PDB file of C-alpha atoms in Angstrom:
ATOM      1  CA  UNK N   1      -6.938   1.058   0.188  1.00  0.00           C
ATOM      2  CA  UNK N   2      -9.117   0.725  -2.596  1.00  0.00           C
ATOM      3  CA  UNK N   3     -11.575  -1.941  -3.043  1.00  0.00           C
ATOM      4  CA  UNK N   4     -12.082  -3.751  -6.407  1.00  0.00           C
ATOM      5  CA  UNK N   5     -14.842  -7.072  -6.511  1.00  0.00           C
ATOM      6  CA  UNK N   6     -15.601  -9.033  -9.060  1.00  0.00           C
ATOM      7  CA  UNK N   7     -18.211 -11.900 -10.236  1.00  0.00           C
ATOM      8  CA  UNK N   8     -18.393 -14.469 -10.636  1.00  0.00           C
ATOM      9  CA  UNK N   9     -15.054 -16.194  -8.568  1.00  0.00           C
ATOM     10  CA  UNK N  10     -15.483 -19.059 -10.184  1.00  0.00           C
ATOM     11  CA  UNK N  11     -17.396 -20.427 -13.532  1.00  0.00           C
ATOM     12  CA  UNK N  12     -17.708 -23.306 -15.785  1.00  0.00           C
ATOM     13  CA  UNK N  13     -19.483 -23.326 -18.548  1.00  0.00           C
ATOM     14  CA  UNK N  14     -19.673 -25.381 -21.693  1.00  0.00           C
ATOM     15  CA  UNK N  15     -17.645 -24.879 -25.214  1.00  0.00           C
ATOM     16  CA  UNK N  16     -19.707 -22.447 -27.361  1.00  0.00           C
ATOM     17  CA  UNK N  17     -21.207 -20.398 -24.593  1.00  0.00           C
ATOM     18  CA  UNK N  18     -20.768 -17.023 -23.367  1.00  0.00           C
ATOM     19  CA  UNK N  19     -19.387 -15.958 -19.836  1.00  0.00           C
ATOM     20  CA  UNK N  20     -19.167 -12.729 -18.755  1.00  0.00           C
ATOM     21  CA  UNK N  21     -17.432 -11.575 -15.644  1.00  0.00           C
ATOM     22  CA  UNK N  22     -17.887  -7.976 -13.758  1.00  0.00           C
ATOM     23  CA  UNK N  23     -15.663  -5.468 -12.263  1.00  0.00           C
ATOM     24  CA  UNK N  24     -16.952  -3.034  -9.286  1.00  0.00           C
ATOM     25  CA  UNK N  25     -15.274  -0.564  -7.674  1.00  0.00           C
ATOM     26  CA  UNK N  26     -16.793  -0.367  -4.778  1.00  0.00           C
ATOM     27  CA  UNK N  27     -15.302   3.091  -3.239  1.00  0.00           C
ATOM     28  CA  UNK N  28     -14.363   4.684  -5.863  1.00  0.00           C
ATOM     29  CA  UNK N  29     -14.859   6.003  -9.497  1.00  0.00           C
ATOM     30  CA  UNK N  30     -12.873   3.938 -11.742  1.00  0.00           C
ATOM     31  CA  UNK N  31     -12.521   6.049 -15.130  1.00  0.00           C
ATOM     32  CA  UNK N  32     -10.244   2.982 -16.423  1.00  0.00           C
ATOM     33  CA  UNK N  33     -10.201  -0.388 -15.570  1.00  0.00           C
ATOM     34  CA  UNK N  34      -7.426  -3.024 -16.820  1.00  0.00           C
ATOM     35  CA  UNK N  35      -8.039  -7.337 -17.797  1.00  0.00           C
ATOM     36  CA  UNK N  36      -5.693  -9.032 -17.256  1.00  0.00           C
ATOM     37  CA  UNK N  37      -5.208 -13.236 -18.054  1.00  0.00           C
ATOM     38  CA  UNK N  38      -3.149 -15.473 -16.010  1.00  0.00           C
ATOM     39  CA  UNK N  39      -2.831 -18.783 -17.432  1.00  0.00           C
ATOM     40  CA  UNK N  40      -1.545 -21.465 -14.270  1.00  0.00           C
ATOM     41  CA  UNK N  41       1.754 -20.525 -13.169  1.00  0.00           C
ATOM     42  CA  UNK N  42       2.336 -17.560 -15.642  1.00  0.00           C
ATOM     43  CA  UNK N  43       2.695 -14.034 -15.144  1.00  0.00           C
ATOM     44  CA  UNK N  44      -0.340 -11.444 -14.928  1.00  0.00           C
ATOM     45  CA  UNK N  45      -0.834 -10.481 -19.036  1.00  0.00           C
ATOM     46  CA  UNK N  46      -2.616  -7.161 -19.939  1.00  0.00           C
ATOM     47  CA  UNK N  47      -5.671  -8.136 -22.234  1.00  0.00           C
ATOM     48  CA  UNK N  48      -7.132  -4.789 -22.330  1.00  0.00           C
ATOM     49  CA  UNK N  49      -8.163  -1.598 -21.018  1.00  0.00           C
ATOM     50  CA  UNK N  50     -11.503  -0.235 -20.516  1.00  0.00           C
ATOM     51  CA  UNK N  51     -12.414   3.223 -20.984  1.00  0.00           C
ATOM     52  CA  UNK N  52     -15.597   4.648 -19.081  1.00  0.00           C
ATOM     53  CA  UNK N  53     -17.877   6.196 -21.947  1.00  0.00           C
ATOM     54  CA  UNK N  54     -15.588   4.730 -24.894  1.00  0.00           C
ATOM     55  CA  UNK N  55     -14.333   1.564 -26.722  1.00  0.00           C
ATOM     56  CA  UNK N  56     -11.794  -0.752 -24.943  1.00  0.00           C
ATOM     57  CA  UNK N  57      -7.998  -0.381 -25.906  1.00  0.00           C
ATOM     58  CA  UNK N  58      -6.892  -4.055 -26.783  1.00  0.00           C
ATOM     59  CA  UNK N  59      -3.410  -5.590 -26.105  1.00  0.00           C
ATOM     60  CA  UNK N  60      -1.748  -7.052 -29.824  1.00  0.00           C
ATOM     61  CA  UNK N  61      -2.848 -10.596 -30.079  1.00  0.00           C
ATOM     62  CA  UNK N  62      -5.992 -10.182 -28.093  1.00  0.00           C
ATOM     63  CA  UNK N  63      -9.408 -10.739 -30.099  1.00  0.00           C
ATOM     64  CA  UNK N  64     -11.822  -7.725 -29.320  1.00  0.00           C
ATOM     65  CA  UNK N  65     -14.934  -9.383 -30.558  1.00  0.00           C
ATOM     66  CA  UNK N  66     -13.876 -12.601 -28.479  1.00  0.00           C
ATOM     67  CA  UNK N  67     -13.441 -10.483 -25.558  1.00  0.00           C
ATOM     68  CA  UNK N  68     -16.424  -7.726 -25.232  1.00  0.00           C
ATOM     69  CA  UNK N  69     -15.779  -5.300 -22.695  1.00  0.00           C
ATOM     70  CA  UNK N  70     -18.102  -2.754 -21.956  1.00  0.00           C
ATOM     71  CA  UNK N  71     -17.747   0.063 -19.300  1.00  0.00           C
ATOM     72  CA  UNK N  72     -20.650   1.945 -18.948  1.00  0.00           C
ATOM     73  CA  UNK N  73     -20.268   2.982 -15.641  1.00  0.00           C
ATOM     74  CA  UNK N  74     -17.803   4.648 -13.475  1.00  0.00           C
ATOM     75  CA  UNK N  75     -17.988   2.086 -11.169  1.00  0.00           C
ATOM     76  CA  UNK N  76     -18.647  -1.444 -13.417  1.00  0.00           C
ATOM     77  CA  UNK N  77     -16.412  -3.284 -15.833  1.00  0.00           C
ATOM     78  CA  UNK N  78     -17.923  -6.253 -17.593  1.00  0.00           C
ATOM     79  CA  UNK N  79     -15.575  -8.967 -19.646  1.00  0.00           C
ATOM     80  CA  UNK N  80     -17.789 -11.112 -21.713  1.00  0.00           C
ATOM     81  CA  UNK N  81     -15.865 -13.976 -23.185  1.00  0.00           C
ATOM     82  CA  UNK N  82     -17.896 -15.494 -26.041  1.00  0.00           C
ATOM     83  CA  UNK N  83     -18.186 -18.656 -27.969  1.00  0.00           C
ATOM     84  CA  UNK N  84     -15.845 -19.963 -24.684  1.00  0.00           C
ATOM     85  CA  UNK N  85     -13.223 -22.745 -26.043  1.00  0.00           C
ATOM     86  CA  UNK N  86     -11.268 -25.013 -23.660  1.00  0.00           C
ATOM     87  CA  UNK N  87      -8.107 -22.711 -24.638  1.00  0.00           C
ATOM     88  CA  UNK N  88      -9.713 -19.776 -22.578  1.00  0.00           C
ATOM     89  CA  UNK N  89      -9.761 -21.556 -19.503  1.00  0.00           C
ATOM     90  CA  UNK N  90      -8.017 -18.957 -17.265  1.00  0.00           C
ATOM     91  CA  UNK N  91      -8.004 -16.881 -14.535  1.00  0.00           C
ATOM     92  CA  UNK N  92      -9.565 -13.328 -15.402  1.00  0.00           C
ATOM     93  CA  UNK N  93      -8.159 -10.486 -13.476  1.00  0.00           C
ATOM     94  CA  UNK N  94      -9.999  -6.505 -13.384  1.00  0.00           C
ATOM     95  CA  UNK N  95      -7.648  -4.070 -11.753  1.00  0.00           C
ATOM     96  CA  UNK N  96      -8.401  -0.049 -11.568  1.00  0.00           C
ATOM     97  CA  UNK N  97      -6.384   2.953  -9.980  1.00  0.00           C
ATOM     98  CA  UNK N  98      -8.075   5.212  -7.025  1.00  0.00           C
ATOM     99  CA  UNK N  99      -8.105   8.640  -8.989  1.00  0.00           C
ATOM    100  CA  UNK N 100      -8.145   9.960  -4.985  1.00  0.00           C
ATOM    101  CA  UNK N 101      -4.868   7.711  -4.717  1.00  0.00           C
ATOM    102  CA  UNK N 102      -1.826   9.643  -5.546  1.00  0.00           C
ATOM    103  CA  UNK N 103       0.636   6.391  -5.029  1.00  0.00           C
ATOM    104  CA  UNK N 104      -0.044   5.013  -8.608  1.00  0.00           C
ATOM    105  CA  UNK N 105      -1.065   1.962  -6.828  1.00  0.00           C
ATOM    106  CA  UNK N 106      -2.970  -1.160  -8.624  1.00  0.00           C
ATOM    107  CA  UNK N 107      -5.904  -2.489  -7.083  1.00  0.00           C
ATOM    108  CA  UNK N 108      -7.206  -6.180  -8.097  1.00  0.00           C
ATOM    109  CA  UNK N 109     -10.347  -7.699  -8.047  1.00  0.00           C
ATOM    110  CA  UNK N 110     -10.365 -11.435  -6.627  1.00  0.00           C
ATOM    111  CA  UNK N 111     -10.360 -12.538  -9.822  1.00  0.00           C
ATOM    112  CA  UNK N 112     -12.401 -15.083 -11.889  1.00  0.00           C
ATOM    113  CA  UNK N 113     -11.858 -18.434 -12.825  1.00  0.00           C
ATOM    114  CA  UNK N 114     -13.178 -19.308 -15.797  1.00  0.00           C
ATOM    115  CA  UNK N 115     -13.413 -23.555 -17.006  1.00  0.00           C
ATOM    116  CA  UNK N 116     -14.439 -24.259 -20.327  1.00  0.00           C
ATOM    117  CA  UNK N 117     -15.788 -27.534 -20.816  1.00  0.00           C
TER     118      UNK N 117
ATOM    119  CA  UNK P   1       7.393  -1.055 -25.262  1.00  0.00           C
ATOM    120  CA  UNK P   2       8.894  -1.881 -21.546  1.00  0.00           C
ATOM    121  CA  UNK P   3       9.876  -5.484 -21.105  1.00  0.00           C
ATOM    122  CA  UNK P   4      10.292  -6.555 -17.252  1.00  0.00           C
ATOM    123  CA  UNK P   5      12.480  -9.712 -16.768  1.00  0.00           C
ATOM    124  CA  UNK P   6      12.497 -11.411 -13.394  1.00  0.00           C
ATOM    125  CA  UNK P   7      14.905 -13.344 -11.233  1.00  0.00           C
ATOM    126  CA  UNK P   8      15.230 -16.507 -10.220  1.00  0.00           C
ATOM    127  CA  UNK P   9      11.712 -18.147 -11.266  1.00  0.00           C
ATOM    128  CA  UNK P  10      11.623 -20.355  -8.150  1.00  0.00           C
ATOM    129  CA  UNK P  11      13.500 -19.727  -4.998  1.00  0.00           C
ATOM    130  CA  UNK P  12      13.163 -21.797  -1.924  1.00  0.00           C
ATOM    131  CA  UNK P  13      15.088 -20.866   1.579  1.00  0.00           C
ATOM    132  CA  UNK P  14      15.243 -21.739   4.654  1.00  0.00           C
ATOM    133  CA  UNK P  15      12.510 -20.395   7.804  1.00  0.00           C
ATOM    134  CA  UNK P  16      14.587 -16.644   8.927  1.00  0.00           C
ATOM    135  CA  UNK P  17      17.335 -16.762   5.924  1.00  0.00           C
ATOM    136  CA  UNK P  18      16.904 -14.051   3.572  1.00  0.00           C
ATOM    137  CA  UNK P  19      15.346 -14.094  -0.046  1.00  0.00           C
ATOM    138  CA  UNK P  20      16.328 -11.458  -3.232  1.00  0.00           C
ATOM    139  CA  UNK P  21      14.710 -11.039  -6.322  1.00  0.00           C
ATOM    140  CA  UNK P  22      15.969  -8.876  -8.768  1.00  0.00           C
ATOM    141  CA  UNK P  23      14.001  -7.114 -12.040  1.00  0.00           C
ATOM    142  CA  UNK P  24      15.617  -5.124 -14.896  1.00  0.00           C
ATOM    143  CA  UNK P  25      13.595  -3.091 -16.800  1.00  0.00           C
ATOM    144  CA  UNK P  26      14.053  -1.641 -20.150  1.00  0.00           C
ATOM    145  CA  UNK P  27      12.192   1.449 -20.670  1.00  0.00           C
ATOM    146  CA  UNK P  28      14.489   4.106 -18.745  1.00  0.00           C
ATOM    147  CA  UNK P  29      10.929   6.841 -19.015  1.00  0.00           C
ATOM    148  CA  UNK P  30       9.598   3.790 -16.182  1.00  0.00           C
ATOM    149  CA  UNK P  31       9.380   5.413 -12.671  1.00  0.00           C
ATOM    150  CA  UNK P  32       7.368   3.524 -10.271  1.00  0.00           C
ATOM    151  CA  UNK P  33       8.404  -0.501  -9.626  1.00  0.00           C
ATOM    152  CA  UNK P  34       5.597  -1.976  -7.191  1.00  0.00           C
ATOM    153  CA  UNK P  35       6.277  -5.314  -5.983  1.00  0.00           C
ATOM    154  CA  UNK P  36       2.988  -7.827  -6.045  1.00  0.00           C
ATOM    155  CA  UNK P  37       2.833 -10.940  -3.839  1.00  0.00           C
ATOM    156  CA  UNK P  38       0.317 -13.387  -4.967  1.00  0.00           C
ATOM    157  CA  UNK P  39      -0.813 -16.450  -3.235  1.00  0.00           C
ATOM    158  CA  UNK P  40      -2.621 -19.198  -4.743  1.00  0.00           C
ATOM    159  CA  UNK P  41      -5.863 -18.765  -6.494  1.00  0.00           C
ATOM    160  CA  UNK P  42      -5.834 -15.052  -4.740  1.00  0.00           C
ATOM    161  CA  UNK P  43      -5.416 -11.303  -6.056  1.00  0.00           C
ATOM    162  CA  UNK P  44      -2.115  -9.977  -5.903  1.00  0.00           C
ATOM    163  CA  UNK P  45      -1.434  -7.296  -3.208  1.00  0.00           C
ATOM    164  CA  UNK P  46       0.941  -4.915  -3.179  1.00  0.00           C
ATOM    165  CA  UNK P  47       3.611  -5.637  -0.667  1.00  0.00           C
ATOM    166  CA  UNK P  48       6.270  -2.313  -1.360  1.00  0.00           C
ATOM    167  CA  UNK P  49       6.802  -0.154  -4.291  1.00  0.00           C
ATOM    168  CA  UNK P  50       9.264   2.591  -5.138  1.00  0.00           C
ATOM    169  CA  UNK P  51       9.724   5.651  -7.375  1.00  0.00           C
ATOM    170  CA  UNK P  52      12.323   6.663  -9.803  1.00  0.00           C
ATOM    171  CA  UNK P  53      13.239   9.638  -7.090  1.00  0.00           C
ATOM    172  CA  UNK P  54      14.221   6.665  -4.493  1.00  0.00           C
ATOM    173  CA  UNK P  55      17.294   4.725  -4.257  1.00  0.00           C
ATOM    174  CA  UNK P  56      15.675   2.278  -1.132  1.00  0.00           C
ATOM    175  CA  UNK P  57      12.502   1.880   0.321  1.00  0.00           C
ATOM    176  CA  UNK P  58      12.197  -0.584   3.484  1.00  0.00           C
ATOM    177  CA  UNK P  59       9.131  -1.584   5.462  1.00  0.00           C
ATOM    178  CA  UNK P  60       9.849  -3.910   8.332  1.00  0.00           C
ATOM    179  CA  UNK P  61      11.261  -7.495   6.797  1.00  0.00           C
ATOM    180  CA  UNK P  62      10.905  -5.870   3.284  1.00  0.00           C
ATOM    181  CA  UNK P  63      13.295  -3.983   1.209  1.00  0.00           C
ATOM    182  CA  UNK P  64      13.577  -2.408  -2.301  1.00  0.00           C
ATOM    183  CA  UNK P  65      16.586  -0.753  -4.109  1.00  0.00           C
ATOM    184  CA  UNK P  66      16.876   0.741  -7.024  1.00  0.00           C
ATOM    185  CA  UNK P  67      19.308   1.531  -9.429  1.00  0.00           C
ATOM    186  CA  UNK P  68      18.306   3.685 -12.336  1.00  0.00           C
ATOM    187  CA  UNK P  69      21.339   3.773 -14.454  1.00  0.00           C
ATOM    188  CA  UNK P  70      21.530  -0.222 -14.833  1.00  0.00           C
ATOM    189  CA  UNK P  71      17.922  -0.612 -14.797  1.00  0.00           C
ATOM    190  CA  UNK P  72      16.962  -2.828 -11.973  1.00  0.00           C
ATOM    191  CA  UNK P  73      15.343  -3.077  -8.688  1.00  0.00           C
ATOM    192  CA  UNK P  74      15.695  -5.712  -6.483  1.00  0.00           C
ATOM    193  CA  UNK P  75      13.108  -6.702  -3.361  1.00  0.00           C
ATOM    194  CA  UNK P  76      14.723  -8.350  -0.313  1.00  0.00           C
ATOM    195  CA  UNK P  77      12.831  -9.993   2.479  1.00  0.00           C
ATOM    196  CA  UNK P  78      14.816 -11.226   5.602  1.00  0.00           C
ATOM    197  CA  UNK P  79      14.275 -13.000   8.580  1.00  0.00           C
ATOM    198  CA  UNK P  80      11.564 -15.601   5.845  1.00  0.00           C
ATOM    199  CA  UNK P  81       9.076 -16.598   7.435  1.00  0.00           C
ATOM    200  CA  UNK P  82       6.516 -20.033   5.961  1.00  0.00           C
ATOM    201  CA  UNK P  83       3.802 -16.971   5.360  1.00  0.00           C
ATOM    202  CA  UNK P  84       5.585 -15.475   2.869  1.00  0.00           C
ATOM    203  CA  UNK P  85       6.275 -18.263   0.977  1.00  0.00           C
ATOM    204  CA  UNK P  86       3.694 -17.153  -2.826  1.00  0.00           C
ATOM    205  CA  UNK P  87       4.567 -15.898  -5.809  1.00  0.00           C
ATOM    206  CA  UNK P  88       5.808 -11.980  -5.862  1.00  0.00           C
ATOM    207  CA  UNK P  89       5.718 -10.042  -9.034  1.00  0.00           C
ATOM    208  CA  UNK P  90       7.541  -7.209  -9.794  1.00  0.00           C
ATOM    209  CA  UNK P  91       6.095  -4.392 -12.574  1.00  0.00           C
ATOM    210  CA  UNK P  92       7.423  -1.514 -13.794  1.00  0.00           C
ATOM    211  CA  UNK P  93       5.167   1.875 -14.952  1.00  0.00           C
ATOM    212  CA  UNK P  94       5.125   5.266 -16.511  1.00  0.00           C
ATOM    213  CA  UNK P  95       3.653   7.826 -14.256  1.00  0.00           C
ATOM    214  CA  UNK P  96       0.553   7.287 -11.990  1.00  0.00           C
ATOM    215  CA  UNK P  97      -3.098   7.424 -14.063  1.00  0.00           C
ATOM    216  CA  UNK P  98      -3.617   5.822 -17.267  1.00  0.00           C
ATOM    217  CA  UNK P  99      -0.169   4.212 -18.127  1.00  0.00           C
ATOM    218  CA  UNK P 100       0.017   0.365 -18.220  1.00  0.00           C
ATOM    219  CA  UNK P 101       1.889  -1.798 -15.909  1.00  0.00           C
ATOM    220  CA  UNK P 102       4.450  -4.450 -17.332  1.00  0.00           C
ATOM    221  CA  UNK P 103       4.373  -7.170 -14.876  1.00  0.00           C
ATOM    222  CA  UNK P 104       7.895  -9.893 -14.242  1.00  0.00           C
ATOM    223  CA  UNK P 105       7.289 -13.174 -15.077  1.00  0.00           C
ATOM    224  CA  UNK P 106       7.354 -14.310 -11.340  1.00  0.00           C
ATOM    225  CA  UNK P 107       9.320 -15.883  -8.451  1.00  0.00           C
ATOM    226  CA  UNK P 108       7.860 -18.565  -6.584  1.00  0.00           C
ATOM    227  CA  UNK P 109       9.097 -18.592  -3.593  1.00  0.00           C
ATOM    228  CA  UNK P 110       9.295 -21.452  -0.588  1.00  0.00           C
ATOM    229  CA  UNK P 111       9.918 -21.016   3.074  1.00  0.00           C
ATOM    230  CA  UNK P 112      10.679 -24.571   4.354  1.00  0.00           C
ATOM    231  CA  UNK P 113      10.159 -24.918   8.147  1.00  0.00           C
TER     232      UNK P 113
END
């Protein structure tokens, strides 16, 4: 299958500070990528979905200047989380489609756990 | 939108009983339920899915129905094994590129020894 990475795996970082977090596909042309958030035992929760070449699609509730997301390639996602608060402590799941797939399948990245201080 | 319900939220069984978890759905246009199974502090991999053309799909100890009309799909594993115990996710999605997936809430599941 498909392989999705991402970076860090795991990051702390003080309250007020930026984190961002990147997306590869690393076989593949991703034209859209999907964030997801899963707070501890919770489900998987779309944040977003990024667009090569164009503006992310945010889910209702989610803050699009807290959450940059930029896709400016066909092959790299990045999630910035800025001005990081203890309540964003999470773990920070990319996911993207094969386009050469036809089984709809979703590919996930490791995913990134992010600890706000 | 679609709204996925899942259940039970925990299920523990026994080492080589069997374990169900059943989904409903509520967006009848939804045609392709993957299951997920995600272990702790890992990505969740796909484990069986199944399209809206497909009553049953099986793959060794795993199983999934499907029934349309009443909206739900149900994943069986039998003969547990400790290795499966995680948490599986169910999702349900409209067509293959560039429509979202709703994810379940989740079943934990144990298999005691």
């Amino acid at each position: 299958g498909a392989v999705v990475s991402q970076h860090p795996s795991w990051v702390i970082c003080k309250s007020g500070t930026s984190v961002k977090i990147e997306c590869r596909s690393l076989d593949f042309q991703a034209t859209t990528m999907f964030w997801y958030r899963q707070f501890p035992k919770q489900s998987l929760m779309l944040m977003a979905t990024s667009n090569e070449g164009s503006k992310a699609t945010y889910e209702q509730g989610v803050e699009k200047d807290k959450f940059l997301i930029n896709h400016a390639s066909l092959t790299l996602s990045t999630l910035t989380v800025t001005s990081a608060h203890p309540e964003d402590s999470s773990f920070y799941i990319c996911s993207a489609r094969s386009p050469g797939d036809n089984t709809g399948e979703l590919f996930f990245g490791e995913g990134s756990r992010l600890t706000v201080l | 939108g679609e709204n996925v319900e899942q259940h039970p939220s925990t299920l523990s069984v026994q080492e080589g009983d069997s374990a169900v978890i059943k989904c409903t759905y509520s967006d009848s246009a939804s045609n392709y339920f993957p299951w997920y199974k995600q272990e702790l502090g890992k990505r969740p991999q796909l484990i069986i899915d199944i399209r809206s053309n497909v009553g049953e799909k099986k793959d060794q100890r795993i199983a999934v129905t499907l029934n349309k009309t009443a909206k739900h799909f149900s994943l069986h594993i039998t003969e547990t094994q400790p290795e499966d115990s995680a948490v599986y996710f169910c999702a349900a999605s409209m067509g293959n590129y560039g429509q979202n997936f709703v994810f379940g809430p989740g079943t934990r599941l144990s298999v005691l020894p």
